[in-house]
JSON list of C-alpha atoms in Angstrom, two decimals:
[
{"chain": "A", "resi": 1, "resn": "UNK", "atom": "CA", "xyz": [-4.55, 21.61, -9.28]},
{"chain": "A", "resi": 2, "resn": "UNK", "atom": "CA", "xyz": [-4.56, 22.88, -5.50]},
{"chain": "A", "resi": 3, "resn": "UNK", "atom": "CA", "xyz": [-7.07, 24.95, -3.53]},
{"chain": "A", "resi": 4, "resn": "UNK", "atom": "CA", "xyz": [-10.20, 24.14, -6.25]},
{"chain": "A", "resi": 5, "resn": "UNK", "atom": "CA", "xyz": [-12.80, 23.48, -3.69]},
{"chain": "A", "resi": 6, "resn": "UNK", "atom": "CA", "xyz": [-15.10, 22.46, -6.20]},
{"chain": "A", "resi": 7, "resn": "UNK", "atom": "CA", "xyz": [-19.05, 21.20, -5.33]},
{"chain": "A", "resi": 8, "resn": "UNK", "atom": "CA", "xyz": [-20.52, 17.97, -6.71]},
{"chain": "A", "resi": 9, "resn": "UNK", "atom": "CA", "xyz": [-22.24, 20.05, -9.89]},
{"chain": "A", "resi": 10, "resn": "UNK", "atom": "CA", "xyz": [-18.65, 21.78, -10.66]},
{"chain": "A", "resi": 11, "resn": "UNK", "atom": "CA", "xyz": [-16.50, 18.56, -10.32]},
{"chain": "A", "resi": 12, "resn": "UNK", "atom": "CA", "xyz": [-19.72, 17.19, -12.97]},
{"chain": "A", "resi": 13, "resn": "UNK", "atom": "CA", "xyz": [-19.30, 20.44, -15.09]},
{"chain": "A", "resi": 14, "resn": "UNK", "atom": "CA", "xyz": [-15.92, 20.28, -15.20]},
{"chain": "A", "resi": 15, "resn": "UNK", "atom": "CA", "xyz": [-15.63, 16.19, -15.76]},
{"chain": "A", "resi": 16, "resn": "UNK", "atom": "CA", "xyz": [-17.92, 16.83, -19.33]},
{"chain": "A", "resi": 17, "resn": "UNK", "atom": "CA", "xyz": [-15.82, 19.44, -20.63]},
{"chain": "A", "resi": 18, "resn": "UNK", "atom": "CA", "xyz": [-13.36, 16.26, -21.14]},
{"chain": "A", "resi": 19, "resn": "UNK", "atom": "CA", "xyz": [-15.68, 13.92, -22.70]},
{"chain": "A", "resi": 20, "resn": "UNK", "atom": "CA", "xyz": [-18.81, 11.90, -21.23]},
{"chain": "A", "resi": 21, "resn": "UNK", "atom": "CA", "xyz": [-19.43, 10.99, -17.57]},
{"chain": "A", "resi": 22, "resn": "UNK", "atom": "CA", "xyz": [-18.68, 6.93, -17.08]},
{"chain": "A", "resi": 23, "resn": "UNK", "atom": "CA", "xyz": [-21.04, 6.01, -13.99]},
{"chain": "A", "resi": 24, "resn": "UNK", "atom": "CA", "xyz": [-20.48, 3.51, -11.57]},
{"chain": "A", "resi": 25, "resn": "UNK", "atom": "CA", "xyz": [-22.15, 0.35, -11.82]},
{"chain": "A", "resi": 26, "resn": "UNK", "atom": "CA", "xyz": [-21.29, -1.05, -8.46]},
{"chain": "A", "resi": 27, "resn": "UNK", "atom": "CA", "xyz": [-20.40, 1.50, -6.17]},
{"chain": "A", "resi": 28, "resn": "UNK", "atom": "CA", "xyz": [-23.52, 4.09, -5.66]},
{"chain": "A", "resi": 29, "resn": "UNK", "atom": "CA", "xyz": [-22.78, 8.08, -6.52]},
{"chain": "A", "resi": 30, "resn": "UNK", "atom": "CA", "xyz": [-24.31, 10.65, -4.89]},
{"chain": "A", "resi": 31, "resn": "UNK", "atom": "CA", "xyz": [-28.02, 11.35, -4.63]},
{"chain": "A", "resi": 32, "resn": "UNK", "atom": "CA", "xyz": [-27.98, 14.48, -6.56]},
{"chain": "A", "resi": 33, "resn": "UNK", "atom": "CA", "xyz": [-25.29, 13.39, -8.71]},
{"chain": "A", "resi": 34, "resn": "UNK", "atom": "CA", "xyz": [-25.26, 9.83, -9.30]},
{"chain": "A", "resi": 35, "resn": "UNK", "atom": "CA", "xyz": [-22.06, 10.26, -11.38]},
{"chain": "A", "resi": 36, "resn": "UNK", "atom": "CA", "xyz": [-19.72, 11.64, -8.26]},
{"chain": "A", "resi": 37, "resn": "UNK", "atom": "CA", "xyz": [-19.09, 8.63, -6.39]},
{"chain": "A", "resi": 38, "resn": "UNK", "atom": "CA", "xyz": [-17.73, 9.75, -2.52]},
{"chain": "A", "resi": 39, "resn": "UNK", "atom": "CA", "xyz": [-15.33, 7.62, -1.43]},
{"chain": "A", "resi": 40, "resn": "UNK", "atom": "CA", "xyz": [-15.23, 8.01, 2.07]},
{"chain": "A", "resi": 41, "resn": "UNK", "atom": "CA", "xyz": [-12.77, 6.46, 4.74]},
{"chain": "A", "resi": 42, "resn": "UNK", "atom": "CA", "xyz": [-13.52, 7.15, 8.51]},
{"chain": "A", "resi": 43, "resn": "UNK", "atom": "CA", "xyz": [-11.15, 7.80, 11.11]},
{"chain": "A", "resi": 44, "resn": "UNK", "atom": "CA", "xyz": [-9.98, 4.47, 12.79]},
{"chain": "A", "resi": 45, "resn": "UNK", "atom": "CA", "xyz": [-11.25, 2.48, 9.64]},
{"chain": "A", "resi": 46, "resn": "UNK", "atom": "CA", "xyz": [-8.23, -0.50, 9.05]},
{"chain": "A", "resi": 47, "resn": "UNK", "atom": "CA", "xyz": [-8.89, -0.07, 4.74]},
{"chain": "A", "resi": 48, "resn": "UNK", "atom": "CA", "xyz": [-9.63, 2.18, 2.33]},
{"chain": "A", "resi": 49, "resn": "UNK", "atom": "CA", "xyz": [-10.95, 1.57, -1.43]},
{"chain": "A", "resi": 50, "resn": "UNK", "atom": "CA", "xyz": [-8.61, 1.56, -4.02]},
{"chain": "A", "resi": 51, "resn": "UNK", "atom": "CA", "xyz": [-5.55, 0.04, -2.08]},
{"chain": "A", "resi": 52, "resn": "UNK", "atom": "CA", "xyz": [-3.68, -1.93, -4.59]},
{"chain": "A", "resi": 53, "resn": "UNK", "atom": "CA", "xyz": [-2.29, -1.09, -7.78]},
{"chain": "A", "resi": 54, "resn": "UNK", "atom": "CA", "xyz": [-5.35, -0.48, -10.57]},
{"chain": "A", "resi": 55, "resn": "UNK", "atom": "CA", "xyz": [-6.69, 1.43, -14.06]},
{"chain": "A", "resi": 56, "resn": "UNK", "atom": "CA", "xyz": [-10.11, 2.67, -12.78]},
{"chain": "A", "resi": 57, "resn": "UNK", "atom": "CA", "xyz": [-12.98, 0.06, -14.52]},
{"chain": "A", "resi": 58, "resn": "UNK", "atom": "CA", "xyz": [-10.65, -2.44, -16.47]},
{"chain": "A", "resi": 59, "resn": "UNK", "atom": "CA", "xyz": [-13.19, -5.09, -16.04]},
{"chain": "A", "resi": 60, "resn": "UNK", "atom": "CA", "xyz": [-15.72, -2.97, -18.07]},
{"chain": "A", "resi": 61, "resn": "UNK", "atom": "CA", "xyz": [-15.53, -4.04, -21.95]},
{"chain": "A", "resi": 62, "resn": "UNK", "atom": "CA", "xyz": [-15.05, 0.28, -22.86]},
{"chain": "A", "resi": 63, "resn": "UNK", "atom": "CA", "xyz": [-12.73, 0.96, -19.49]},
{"chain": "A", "resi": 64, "resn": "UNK", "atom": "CA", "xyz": [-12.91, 4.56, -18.24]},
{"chain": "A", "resi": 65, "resn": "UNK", "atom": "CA", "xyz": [-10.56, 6.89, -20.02]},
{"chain": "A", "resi": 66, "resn": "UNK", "atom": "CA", "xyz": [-9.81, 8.85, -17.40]},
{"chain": "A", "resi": 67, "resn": "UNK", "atom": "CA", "xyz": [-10.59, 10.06, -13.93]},
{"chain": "A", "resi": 68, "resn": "UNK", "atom": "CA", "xyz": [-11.06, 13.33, -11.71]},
{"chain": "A", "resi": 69, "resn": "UNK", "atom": "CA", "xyz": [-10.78, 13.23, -8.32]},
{"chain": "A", "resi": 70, "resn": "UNK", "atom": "CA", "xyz": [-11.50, 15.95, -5.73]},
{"chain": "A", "resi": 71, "resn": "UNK", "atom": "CA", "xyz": [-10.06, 16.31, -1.98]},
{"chain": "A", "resi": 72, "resn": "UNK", "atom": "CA", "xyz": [-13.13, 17.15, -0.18]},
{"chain": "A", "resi": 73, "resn": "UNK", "atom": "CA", "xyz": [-10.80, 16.53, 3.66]},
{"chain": "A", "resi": 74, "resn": "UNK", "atom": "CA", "xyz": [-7.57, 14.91, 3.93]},
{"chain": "A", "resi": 75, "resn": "UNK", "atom": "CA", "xyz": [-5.42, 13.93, 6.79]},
{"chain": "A", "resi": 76, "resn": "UNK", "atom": "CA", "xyz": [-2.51, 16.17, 7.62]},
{"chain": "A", "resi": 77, "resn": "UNK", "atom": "CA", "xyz": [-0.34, 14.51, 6.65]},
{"chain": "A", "resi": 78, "resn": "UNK", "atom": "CA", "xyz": [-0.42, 10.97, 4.05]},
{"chain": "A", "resi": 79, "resn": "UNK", "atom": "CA", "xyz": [-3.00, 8.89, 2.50]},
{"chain": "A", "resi": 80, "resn": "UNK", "atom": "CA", "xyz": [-1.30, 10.27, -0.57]},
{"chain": "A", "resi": 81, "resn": "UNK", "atom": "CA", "xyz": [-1.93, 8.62, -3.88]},
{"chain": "A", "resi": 82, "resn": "UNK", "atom": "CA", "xyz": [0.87, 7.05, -6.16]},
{"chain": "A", "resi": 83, "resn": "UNK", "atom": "CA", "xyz": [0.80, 7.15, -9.95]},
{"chain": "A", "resi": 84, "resn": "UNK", "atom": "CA", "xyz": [2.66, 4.37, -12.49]},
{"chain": "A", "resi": 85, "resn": "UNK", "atom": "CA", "xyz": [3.59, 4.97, -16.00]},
{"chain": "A", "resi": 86, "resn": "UNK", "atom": "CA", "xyz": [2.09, 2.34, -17.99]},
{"chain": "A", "resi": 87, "resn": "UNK", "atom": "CA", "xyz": [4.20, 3.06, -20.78]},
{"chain": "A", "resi": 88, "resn": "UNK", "atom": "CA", "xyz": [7.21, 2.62, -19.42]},
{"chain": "A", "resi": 89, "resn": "UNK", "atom": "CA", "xyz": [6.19, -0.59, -17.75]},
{"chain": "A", "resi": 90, "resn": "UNK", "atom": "CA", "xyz": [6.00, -1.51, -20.91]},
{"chain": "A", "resi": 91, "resn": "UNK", "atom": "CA", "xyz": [9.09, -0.34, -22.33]},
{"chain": "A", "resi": 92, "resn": "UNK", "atom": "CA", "xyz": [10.98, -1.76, -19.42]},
{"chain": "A", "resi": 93, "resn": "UNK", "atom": "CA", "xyz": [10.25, -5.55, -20.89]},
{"chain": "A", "resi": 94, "resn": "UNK", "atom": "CA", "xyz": [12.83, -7.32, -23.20]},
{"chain": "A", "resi": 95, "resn": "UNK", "atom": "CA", "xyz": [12.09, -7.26, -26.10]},
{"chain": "A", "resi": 96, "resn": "UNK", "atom": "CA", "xyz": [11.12, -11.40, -26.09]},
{"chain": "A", "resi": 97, "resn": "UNK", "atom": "CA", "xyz": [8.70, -10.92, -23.58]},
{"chain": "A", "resi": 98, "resn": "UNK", "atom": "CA", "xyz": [7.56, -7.60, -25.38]},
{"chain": "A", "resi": 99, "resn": "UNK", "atom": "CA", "xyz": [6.63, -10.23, -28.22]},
{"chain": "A", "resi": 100, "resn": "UNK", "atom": "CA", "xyz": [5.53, -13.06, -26.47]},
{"chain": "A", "resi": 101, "resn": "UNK", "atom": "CA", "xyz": [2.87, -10.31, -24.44]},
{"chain": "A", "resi": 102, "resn": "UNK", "atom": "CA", "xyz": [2.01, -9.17, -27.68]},
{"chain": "A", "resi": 103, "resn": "UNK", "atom": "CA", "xyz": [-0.40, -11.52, -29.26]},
{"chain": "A", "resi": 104, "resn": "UNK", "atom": "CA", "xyz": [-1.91, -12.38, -25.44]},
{"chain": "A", "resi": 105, "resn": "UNK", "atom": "CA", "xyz": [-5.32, -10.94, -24.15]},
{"chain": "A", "resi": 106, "resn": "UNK", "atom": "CA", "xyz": [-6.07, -11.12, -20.07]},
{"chain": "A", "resi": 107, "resn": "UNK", "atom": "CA", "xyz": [-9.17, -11.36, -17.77]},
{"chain": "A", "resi": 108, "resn": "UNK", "atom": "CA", "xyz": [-10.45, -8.88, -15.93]},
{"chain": "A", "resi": 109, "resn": "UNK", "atom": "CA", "xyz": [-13.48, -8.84, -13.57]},
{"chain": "A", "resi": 110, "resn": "UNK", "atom": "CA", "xyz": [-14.60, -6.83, -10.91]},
{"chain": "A", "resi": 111, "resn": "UNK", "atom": "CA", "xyz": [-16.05, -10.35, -8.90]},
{"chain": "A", "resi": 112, "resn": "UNK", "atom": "CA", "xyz": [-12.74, -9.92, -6.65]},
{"chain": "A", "resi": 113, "resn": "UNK", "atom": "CA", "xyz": [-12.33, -6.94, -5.66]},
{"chain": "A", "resi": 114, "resn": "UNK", "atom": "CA", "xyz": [-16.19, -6.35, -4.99]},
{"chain": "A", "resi": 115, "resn": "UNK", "atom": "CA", "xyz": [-17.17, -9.72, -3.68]},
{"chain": "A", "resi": 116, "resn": "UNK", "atom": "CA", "xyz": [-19.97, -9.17, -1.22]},
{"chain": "A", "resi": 117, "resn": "UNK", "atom": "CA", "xyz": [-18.44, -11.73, 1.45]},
{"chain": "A", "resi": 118, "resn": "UNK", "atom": "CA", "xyz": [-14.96, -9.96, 1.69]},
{"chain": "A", "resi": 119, "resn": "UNK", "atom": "CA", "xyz": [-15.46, -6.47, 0.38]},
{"chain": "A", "resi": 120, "resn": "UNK", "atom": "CA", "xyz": [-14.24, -3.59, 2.61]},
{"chain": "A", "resi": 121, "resn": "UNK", "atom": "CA", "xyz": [-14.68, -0.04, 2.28]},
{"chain": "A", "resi": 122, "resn": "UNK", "atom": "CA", "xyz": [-18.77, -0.30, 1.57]},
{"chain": "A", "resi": 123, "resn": "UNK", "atom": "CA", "xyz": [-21.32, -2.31, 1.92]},
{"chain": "A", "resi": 124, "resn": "UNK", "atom": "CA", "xyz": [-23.88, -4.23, -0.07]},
{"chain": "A", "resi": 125, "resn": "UNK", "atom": "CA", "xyz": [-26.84, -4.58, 2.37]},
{"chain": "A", "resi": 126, "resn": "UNK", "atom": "CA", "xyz": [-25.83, -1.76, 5.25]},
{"chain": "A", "resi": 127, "resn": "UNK", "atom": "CA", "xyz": [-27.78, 1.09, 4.70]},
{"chain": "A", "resi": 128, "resn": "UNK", "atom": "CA", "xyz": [-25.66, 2.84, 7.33]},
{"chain": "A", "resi": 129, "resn": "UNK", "atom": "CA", "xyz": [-22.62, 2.05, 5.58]},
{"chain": "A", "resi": 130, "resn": "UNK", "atom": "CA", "xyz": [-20.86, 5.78, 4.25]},
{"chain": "A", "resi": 131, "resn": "UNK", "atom": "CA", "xyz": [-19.91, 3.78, 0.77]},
{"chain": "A", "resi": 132, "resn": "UNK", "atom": "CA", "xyz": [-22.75, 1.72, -0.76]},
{"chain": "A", "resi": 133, "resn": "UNK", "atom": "CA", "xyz": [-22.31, -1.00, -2.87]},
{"chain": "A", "resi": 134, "resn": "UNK", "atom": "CA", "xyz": [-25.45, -2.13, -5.58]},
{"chain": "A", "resi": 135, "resn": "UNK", "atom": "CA", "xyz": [-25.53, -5.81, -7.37]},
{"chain": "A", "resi": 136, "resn": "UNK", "atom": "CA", "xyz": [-24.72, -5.61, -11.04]},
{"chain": "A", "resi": 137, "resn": "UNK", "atom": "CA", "xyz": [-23.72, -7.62, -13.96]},
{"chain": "A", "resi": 138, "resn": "UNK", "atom": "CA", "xyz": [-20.26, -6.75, -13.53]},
{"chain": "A", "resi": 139, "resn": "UNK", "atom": "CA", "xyz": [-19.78, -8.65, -10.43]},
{"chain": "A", "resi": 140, "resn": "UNK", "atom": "CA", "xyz": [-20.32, -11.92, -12.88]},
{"chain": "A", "resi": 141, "resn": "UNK", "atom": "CA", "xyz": [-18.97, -10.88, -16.29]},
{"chain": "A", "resi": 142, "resn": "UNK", "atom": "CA", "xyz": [-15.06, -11.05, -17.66]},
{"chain": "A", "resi": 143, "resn": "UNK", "atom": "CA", "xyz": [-14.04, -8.66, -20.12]},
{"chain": "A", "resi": 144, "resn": "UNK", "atom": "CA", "xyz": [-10.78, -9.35, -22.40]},
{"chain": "A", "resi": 145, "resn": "UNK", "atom": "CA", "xyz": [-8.22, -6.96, -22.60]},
{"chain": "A", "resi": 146, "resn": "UNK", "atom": "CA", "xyz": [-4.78, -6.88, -24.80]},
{"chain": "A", "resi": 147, "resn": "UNK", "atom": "CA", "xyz": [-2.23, -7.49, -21.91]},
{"chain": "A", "resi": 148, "resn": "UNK", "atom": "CA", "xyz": [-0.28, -4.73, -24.55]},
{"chain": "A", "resi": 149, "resn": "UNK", "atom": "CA", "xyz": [-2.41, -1.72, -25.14]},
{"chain": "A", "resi": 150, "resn": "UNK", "atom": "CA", "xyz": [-2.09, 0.62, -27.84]},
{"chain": "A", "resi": 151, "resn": "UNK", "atom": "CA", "xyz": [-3.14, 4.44, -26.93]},
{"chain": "A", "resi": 152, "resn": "UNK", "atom": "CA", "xyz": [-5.56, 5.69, -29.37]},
{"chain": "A", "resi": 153, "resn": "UNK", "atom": "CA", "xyz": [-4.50, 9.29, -29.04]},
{"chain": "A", "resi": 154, "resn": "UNK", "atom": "CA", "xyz": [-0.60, 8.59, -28.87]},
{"chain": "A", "resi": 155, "resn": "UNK", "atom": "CA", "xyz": [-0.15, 5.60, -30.66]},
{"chain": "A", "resi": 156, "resn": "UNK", "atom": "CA", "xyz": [2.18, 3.85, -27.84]},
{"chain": "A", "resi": 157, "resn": "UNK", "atom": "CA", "xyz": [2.36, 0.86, -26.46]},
{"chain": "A", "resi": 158, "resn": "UNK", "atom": "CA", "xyz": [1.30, 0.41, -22.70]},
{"chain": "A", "resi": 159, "resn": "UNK", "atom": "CA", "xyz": [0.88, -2.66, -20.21]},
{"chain": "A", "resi": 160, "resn": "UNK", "atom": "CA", "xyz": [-2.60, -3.30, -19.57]},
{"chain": "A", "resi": 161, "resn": "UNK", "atom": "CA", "xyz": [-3.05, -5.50, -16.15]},
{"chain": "A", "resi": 162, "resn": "UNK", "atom": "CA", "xyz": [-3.61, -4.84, -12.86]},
{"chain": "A", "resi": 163, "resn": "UNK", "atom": "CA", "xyz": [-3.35, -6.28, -9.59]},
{"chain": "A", "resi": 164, "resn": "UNK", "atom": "CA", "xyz": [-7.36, -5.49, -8.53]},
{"chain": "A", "resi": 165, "resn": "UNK", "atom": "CA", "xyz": [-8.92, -6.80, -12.14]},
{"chain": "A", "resi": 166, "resn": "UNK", "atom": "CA", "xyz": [-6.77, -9.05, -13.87]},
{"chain": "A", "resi": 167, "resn": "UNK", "atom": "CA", "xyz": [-7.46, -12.61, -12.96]},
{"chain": "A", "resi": 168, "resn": "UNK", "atom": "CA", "xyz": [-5.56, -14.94, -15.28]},
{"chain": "A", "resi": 169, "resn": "UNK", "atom": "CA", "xyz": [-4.58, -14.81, -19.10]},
{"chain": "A", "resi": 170, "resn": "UNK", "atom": "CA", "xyz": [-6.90, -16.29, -22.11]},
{"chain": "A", "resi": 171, "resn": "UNK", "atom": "CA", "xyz": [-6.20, -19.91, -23.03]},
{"chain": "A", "resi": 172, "resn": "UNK", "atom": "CA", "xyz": [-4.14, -20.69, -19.49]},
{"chain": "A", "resi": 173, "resn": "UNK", "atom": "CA", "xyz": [-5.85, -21.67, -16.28]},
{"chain": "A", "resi": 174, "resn": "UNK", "atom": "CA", "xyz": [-4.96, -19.50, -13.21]},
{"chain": "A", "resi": 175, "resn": "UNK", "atom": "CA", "xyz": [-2.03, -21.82, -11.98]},
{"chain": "A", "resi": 176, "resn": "UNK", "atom": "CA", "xyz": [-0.15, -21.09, -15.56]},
{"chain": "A", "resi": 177, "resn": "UNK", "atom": "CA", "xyz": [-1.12, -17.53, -15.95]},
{"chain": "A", "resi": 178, "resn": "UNK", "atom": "CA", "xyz": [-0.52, -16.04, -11.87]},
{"chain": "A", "resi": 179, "resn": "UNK", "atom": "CA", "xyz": [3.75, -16.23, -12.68]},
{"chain": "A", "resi": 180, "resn": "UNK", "atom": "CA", "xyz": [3.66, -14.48, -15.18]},
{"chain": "A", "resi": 181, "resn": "UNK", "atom": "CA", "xyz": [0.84, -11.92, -13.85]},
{"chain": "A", "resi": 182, "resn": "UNK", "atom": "CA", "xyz": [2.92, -11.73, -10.99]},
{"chain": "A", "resi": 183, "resn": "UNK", "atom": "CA", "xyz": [5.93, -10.40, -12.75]},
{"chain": "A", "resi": 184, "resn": "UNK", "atom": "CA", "xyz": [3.96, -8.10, -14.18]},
{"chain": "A", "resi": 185, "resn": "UNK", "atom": "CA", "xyz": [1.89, -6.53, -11.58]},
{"chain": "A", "resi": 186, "resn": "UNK", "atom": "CA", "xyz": [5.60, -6.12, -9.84]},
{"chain": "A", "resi": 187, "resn": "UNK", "atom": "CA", "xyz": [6.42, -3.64, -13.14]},
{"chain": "A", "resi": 188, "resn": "UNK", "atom": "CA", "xyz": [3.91, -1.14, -11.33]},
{"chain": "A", "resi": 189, "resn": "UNK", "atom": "CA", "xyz": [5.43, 0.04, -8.77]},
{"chain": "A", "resi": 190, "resn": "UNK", "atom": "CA", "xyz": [9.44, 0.32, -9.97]},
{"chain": "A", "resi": 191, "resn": "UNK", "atom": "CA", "xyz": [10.19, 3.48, -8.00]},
{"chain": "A", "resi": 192, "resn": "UNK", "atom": "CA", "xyz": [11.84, 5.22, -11.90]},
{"chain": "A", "resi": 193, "resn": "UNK", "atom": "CA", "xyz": [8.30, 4.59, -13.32]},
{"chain": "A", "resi": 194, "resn": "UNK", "atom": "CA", "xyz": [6.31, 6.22, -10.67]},
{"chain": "A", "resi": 195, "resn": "UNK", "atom": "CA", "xyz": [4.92, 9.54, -8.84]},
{"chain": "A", "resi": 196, "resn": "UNK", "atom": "CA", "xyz": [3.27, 10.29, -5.27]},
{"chain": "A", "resi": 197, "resn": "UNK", "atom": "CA", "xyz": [0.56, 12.79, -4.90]},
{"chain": "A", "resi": 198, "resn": "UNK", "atom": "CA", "xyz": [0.61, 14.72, -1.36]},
{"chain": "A", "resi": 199, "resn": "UNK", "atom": "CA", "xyz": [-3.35, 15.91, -0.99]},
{"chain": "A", "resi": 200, "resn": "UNK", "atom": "CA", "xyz": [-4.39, 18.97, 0.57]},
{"chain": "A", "resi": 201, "resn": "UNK", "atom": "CA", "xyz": [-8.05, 19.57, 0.98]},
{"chain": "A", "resi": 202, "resn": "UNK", "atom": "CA", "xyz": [-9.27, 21.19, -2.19]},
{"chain": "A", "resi": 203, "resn": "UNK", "atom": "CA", "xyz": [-7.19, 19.07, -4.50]},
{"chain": "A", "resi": 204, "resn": "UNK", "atom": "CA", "xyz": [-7.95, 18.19, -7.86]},
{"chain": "A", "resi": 205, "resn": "UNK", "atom": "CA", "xyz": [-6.20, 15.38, -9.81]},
{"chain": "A", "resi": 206, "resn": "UNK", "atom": "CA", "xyz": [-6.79, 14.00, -13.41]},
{"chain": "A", "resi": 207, "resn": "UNK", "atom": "CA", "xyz": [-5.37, 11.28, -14.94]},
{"chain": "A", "resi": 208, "resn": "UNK", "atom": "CA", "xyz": [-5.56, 9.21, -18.44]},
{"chain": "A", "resi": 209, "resn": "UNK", "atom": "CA", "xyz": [-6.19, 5.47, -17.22]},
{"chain": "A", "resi": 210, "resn": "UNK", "atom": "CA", "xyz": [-4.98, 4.43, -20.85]},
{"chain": "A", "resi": 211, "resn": "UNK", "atom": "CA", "xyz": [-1.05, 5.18, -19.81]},
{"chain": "A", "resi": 212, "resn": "UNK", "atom": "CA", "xyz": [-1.68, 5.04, -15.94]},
{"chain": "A", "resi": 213, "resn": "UNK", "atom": "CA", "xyz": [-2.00, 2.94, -13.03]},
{"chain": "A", "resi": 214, "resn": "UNK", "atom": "CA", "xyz": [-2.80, 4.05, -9.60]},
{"chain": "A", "resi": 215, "resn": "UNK", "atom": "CA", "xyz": [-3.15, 3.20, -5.81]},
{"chain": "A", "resi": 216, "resn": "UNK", "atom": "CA", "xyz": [-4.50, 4.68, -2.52]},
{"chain": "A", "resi": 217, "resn": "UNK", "atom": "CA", "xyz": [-1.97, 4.74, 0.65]},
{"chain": "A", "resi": 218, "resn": "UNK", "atom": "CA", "xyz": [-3.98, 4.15, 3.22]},
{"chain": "A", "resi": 219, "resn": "UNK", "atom": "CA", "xyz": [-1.23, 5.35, 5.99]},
{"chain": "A", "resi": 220, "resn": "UNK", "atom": "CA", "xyz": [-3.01, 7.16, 8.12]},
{"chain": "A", "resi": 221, "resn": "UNK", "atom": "CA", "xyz": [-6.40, 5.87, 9.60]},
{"chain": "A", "resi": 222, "resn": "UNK", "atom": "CA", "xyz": [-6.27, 8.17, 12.50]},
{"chain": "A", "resi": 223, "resn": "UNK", "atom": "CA", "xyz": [-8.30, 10.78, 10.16]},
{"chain": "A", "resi": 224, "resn": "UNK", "atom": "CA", "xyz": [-11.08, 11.08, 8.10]},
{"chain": "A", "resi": 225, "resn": "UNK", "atom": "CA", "xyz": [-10.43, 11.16, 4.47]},
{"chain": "A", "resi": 226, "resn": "UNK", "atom": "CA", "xyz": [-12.86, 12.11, 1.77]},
{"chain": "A", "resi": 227, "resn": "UNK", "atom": "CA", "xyz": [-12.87, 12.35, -1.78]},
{"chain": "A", "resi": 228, "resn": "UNK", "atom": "CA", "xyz": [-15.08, 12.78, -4.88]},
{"chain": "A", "resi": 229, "resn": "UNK", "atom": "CA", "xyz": [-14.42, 10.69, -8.11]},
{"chain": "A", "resi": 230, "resn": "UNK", "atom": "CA", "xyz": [-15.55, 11.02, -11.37]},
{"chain": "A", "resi": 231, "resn": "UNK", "atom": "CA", "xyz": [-14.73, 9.43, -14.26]},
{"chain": "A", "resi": 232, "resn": "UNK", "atom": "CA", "xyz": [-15.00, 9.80, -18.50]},
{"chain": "A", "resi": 233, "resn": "UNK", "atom": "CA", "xyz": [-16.31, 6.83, -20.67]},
{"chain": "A", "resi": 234, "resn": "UNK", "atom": "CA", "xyz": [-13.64, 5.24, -22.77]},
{"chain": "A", "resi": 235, "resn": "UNK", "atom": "CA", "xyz": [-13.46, 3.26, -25.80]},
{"chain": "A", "resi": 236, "resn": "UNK", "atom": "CA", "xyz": [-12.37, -1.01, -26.11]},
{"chain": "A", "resi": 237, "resn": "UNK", "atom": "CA", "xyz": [-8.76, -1.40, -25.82]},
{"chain": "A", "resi": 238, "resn": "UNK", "atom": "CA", "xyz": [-6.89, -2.44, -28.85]}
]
């Protein structure tokens, strides 16, 4: 949705007209509205948060449902953002490895891709920092996911791993399960299953993380880039 320009309390207003607001654990919102998280990358920065292929929360046991995100400033031109269609990552499999997927659940965590000794982006202890990061029980806790999702409003099938979350599958250590997470994670970003997003400041973009994966394209570091995320509570995948 171009040219929506939309505060913190309207991106909020407009977020619970969709379902209820899923907040953050790790990554702190915004004083006033602890639900918009501002994801903020400053001009000559080398990274940028949400660089690798993802479904927003996976490591939570209820993953977010879905997510809103508002182009506060953008960069002339990239730091787009690319969409996947889950559901054809799925459908792409033969049909063996459809049924072999099938009866297999995966780990996800969010101990990786927030670890306070490597994490970039934010910061755990710099109160200076534009992103702030908080210590929570999801840096330590796994969830278990179907590696096959079903959507509860469609009723289709959908791969459920991710490059940033999923650490190995249940019942295999991490040397058995990372070929076979590998091949996966490469179904992402097959150019038939996937779209790119060209921001312009005042952007608004919504997306069901159920049937979607997504990744920032950090391109362009010679700019400022800001944006304001919310997302919607979701239910366990099944």
């Amino acid at each position: 949705f171009r040219d929506q320009n939309l505060s913190p309390a309207q991106q909020v207003e407009l977020a619970k007209r969709f379902g209820e607001l899923d907040r953050h654990p790790i990554v702190k919102g915004l004083p006033d509205h602890p639900d918009v998280l501002e994801i903020v990358r400053e001009a000559g920065a080398p990274t940028n948060f949400g660089e690798s292929w993802h479904s927003d929360n996976s490591y939570m046991r209820a993953p977010s449902l879905g997510s809103i995100l508002h182009a506060v400033e953008v960069p002339p031109v990239g730091n787009d953002t690319m969409f996947s269609c889950a559901y054809g990552m799925y459908e792409t499999l033969s049909p063996a490895m459809q049924k072999m997927l099938g009866s297999l659940k995966a780990v996800h965590t969010a101990g990786e891709a927030f670890n306070p000794s490597t994490v970039s982006g934010g910061s755990f202890d710099n109160p200076e920092a534009t992103m702030k990061y908080q210590q929570a029980q999801e840096l330590e806790t796994e969830s278990l996911h179907p590696i096959i999702r079903e959507h509860p409003e469609t009723g289709r099938l959908a791969l459920f791993v991710n490059s940033m979350f999923t650490t190995r599958i249940e019942g295999m250590t991490a040397t058995e399960s990372k070929p076979i997470l590998e091949y996966l994670f490469g179904q992402v970003g097959m150019p038939h299953l996937t779209c790119r997003f060209r921001w312009r400041s005042g952007d608004v973009a919504m997306w069901d993380n159920r049937c979607l994966q997504h990744v920032a394209i950090g391109d362009n570091t010679s700019h400022r880039r800001i944006m304001r995320r919310v997302t919607l509570k979701g239910d366990v995948p099944f």
